[in-house]
GROMACS .gro file of C-alpha atoms in nm:
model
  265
    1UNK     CA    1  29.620  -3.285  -2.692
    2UNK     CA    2  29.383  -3.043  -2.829
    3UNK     CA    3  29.574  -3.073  -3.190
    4UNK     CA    4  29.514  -3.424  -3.190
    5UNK     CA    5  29.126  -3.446  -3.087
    6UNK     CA    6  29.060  -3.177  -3.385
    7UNK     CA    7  29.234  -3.369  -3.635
    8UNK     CA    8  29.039  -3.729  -3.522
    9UNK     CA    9  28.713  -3.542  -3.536
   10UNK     CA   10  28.834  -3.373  -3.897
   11UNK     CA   11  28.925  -3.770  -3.973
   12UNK     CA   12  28.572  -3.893  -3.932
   13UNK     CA   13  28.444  -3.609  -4.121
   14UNK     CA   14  28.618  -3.798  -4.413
   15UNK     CA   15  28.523  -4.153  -4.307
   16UNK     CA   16  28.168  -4.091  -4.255
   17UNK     CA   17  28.125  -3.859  -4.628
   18UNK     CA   18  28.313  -4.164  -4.810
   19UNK     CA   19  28.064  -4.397  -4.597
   20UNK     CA   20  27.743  -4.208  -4.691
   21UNK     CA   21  27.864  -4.095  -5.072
   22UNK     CA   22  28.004  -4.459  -5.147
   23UNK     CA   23  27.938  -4.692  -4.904
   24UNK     CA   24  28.287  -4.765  -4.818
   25UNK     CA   25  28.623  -4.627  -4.796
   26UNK     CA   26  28.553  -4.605  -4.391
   27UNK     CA   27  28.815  -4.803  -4.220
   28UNK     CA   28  29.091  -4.817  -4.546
   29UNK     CA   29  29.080  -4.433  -4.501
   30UNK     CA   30  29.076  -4.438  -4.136
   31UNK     CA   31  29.369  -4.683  -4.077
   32UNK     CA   32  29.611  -4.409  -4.269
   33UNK     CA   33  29.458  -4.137  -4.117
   34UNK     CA   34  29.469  -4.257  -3.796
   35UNK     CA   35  29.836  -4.362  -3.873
   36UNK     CA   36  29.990  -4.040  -4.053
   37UNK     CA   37  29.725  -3.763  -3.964
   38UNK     CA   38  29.611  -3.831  -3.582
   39UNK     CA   39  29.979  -4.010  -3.490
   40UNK     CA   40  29.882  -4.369  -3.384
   41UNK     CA   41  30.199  -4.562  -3.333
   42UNK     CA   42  30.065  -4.905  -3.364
   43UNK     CA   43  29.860  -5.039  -3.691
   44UNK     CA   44  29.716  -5.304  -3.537
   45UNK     CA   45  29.576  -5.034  -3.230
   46UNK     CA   46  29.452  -4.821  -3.534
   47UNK     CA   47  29.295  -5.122  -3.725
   48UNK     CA   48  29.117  -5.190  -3.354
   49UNK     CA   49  29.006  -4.821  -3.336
   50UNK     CA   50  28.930  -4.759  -3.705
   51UNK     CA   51  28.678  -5.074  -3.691
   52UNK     CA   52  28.502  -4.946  -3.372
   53UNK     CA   53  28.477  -4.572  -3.548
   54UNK     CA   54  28.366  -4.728  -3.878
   55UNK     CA   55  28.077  -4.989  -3.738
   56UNK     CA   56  27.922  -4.661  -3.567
   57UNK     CA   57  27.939  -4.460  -3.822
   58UNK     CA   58  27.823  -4.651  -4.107
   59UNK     CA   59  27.500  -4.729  -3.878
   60UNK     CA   60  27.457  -4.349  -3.838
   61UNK     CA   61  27.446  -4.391  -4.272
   62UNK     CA   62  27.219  -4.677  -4.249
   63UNK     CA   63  26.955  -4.434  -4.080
   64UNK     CA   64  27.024  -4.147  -4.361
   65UNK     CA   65  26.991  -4.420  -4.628
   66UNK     CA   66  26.677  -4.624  -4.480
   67UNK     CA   67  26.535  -4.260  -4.428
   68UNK     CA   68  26.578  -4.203  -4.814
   69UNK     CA   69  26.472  -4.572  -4.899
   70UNK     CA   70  26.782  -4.673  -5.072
   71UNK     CA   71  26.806  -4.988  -4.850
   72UNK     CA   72  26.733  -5.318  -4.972
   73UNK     CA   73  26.669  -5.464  -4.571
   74UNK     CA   74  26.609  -5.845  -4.669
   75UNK     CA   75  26.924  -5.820  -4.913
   76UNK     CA   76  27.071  -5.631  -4.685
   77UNK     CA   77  27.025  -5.832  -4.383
   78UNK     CA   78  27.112  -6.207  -4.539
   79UNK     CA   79  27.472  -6.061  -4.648
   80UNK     CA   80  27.544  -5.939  -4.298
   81UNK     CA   81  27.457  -6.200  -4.069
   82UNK     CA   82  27.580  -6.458  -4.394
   83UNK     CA   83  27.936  -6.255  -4.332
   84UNK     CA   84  27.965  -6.229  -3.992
   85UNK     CA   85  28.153  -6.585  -3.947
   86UNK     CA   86  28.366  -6.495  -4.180
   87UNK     CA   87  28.457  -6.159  -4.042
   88UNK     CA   88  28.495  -6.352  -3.702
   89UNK     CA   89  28.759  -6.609  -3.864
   90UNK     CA   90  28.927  -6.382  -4.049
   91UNK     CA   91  28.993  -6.119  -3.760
   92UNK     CA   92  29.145  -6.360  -3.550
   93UNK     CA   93  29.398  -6.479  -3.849
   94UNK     CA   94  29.440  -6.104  -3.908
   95UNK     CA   95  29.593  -6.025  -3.589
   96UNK     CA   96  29.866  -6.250  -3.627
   97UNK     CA   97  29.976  -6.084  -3.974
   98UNK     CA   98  30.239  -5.799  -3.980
   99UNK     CA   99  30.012  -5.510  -4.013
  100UNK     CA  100  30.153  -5.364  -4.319
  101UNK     CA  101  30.102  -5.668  -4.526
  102UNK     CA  102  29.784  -5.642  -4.428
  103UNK     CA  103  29.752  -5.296  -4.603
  104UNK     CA  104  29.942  -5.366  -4.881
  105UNK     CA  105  29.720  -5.681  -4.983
  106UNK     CA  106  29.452  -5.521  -4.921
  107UNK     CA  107  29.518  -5.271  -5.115
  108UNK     CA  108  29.597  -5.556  -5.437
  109UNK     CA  109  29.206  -5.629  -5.360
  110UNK     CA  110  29.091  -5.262  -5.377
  111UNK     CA  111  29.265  -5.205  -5.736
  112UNK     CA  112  29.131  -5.546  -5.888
  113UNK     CA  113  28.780  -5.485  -5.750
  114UNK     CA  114  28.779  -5.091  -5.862
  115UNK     CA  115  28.960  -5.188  -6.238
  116UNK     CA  116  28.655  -5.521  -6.284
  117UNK     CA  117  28.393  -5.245  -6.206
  118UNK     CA  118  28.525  -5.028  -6.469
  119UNK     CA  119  28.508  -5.268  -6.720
  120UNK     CA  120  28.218  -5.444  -6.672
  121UNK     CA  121  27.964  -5.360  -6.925
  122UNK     CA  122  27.698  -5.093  -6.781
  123UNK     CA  123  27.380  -5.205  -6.650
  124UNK     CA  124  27.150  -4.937  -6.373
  125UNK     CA  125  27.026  -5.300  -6.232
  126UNK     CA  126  26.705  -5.415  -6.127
  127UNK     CA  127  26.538  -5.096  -5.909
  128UNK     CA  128  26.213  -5.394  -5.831
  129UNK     CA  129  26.516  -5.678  -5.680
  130UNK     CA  130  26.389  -5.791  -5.365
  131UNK     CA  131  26.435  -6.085  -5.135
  132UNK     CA  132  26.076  -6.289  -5.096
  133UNK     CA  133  25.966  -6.681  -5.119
  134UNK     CA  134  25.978  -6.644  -5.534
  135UNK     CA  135  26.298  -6.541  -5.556
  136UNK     CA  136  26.486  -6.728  -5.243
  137UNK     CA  137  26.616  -6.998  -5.471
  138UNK     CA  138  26.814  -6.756  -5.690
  139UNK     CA  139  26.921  -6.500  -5.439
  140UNK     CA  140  26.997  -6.659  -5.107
  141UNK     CA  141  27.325  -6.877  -5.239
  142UNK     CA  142  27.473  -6.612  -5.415
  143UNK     CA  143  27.417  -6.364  -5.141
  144UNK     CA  144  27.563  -6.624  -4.885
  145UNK     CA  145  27.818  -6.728  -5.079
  146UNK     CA  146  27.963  -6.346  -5.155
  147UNK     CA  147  27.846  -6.254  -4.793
  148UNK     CA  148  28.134  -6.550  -4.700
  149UNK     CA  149  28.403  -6.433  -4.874
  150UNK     CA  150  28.398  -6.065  -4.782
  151UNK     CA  151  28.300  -6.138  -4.457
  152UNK     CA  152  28.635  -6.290  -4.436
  153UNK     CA  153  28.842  -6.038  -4.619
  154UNK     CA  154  28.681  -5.786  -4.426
  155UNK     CA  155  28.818  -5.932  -4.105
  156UNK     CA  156  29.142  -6.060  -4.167
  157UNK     CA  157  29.183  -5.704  -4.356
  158UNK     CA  158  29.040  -5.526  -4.018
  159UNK     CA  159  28.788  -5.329  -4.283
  160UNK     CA  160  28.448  -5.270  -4.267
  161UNK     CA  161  28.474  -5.415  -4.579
  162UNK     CA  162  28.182  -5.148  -4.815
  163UNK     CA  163  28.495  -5.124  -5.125
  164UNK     CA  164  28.376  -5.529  -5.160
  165UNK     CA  165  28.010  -5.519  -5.002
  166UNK     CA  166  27.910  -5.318  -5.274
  167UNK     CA  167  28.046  -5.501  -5.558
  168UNK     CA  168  27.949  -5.789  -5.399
  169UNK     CA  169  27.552  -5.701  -5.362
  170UNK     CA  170  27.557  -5.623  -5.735
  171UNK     CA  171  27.671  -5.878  -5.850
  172UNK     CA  172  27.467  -6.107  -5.637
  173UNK     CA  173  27.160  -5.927  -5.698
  174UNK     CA  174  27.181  -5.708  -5.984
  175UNK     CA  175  27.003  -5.384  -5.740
  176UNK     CA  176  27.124  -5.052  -5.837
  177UNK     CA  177  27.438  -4.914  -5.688
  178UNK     CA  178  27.278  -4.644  -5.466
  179UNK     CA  179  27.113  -4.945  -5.329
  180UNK     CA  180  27.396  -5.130  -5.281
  181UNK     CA  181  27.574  -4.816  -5.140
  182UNK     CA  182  27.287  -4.814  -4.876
  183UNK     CA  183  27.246  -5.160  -4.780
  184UNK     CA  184  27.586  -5.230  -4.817
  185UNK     CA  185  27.639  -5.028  -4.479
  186UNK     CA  186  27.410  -5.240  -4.255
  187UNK     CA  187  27.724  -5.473  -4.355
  188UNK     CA  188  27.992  -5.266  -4.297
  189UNK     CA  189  27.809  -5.152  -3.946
  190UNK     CA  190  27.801  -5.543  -3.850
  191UNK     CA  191  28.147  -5.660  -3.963
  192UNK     CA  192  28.281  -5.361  -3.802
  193UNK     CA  193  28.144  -5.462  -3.477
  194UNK     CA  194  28.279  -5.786  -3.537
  195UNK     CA  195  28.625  -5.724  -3.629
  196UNK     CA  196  28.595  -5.486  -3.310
  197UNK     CA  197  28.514  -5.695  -3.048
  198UNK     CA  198  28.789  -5.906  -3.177
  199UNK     CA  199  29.079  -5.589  -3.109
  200UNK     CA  200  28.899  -5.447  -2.815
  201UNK     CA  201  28.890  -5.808  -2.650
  202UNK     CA  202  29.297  -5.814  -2.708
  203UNK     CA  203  29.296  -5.391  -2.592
  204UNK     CA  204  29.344  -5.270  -2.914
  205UNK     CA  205  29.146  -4.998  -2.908
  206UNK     CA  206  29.168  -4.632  -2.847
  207UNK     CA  207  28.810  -4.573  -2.733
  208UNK     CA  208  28.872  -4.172  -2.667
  209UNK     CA  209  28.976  -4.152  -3.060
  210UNK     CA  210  28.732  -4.347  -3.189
  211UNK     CA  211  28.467  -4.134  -2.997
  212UNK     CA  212  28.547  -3.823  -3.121
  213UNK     CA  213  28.586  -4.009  -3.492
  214UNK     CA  214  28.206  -4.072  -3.454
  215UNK     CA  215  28.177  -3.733  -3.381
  216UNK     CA  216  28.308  -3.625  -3.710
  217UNK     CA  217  28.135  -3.899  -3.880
  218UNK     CA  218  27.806  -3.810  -3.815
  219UNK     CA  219  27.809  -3.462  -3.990
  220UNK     CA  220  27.994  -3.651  -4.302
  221UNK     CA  221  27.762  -3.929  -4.329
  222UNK     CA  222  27.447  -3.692  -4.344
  223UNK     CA  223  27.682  -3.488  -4.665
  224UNK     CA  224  27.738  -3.822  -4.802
  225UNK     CA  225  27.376  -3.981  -4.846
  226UNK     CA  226  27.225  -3.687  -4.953
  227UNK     CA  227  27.567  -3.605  -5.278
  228UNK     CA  228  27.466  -3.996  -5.271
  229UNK     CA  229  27.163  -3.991  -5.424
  230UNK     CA  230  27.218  -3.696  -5.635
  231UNK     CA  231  27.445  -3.836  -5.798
  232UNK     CA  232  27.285  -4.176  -5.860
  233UNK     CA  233  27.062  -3.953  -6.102
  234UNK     CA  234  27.331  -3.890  -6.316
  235UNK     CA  235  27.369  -4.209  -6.543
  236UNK     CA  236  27.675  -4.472  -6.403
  237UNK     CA  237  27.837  -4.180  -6.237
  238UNK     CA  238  27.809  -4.283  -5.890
  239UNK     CA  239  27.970  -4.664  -6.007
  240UNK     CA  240  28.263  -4.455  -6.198
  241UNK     CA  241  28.334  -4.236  -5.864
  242UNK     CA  242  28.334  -4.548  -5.661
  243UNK     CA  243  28.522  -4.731  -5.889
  244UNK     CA  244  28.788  -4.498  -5.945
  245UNK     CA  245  28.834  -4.412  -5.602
  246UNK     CA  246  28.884  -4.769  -5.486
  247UNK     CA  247  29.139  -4.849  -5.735
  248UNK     CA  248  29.304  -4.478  -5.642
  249UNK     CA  249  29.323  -4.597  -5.280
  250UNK     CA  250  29.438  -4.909  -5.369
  251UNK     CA  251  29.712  -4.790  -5.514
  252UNK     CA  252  29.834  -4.540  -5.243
  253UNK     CA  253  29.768  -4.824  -5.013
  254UNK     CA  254  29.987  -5.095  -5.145
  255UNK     CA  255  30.267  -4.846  -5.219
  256UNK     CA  256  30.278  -4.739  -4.865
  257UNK     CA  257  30.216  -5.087  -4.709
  258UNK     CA  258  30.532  -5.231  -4.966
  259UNK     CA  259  30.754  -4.929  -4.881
  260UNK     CA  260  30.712  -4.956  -4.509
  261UNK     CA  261  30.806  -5.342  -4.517
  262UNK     CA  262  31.075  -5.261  -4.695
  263UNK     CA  263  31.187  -5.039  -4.404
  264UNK     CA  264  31.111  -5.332  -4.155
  265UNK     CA  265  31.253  -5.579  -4.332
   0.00000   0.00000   0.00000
């Protein structure tokens, strides 16, 4: 229906600005959207179609970001091929969860990730981080290790996984969090494919939705990179934003996820 193509281009409008402005946000606000906006019956064929929409588009923001050179590659490129086991593992477990309970805890995880970013102290990071032979022997286990554990999340979640990326780059690296924003998408782009193959493999994936998703995406991934790194200027506004929208959609998520299993139950 014609209805239905405008609002699943309209949807990746929204995924690919929260991609570009935040580095996340992509498949947490797809899901829903594809669910209560577009009309997708079946979570788990929404998770499957969000994850395909959200890989693509967050490589169209990896090419706005790199273009701007607010992507730490080396960083960038440990934590996504460090994660992609764990995105692997923790798609398959995923799948066998009821798919609200899958929302609703990941929405727990949004809330205390967006509320320990609020009250950590401030700090603008380390703008001169990078990934090199000095600096291996501090960086590489902490990237790994975080690069693990989201990687998991991300896939037993069906996310691309940027709400945690991000925090998770910072805190393993200390870089700025417009270059965390940006390098956390060569993440999301990779998990997303991962979690993907995993639903498309099992036909769980509505490929003429998430086309026209990318569609949208494209247009809101350019907007996002470039309010992005205008923002970033302004001091710890861009962390506050990101911050408060995660725990924001955290919230809406797990109220939604707990309401609907109450209905199933």
């Amino acid at each position: 229906m014609l209805l239905t193509d405008i609002l699943a281009l309209g949807s990746g409008g929204i995924v690919g600005l929260s991609l570009g402005l935040i580095g996340g946000g992509g498949s947490i606000l797809a899901v829903p959207l594809l669910i209560y906006v577009v009309g997708v019956s079946s979570t788990h064929v929404a998770i499957g179609t969000s994850a395909v929409a959200v890989a693509a588009n967050a490589a169209v923001g990896v090419f706005f970001h790199a273009r701007a050179r607010t992507v730490k590659w080396r960083c960038a490129l440990v934590f996504a091929v460090s994660g992609i086991a764990g995105a692997f593992i923790g798609a398959k477990i995923g799948k066998a969860v009821n798919g609200q309970l899958l929302l609703a805890g990941f929405g727990l995880v949004m809330i205390a990730v967006g509320v320990s970013m609020l009250v950590r102290k401030n700090n603008v990071g380390d703008h001169d981080v990078h990934l090199d032979q000095t600096s291996a022997y501090k960086l590489l286990p902490s990237l790994i290790g975080y690069a693990l554990g989201v990687g998991v999340l991300s896939g037993f979640f069906g996310i691309g996984g940027g709400f945690l990326i991000v925090p998770g780059l910072i805190n393993a690296t200390n870089m700025p969090i417009l270059y965390a924003v940006g390098s956390s998408l060569v993440s999301v782009a990779v998990f997303g494919a991962t979690t993907a193959s995993t639903y498309a493999i099992s036909d769980l994936v509505d490929w003429h939705l998430a086309g026209l998703m990318l569609a949208g995406g494209a247009g809101g991934a350019l907007v996002g990179a470039v309010l992005s790194r205008r923002l970033a200027s302004k001091k710890h506004m861009l962390s506050r934003i990101f911050a408060s929208v995660v725990i924001v959609v955290g919230l809406y998520v797990t109220i939604h996820g707990v309401i609907l299993l109450g209905f199933l139950s």
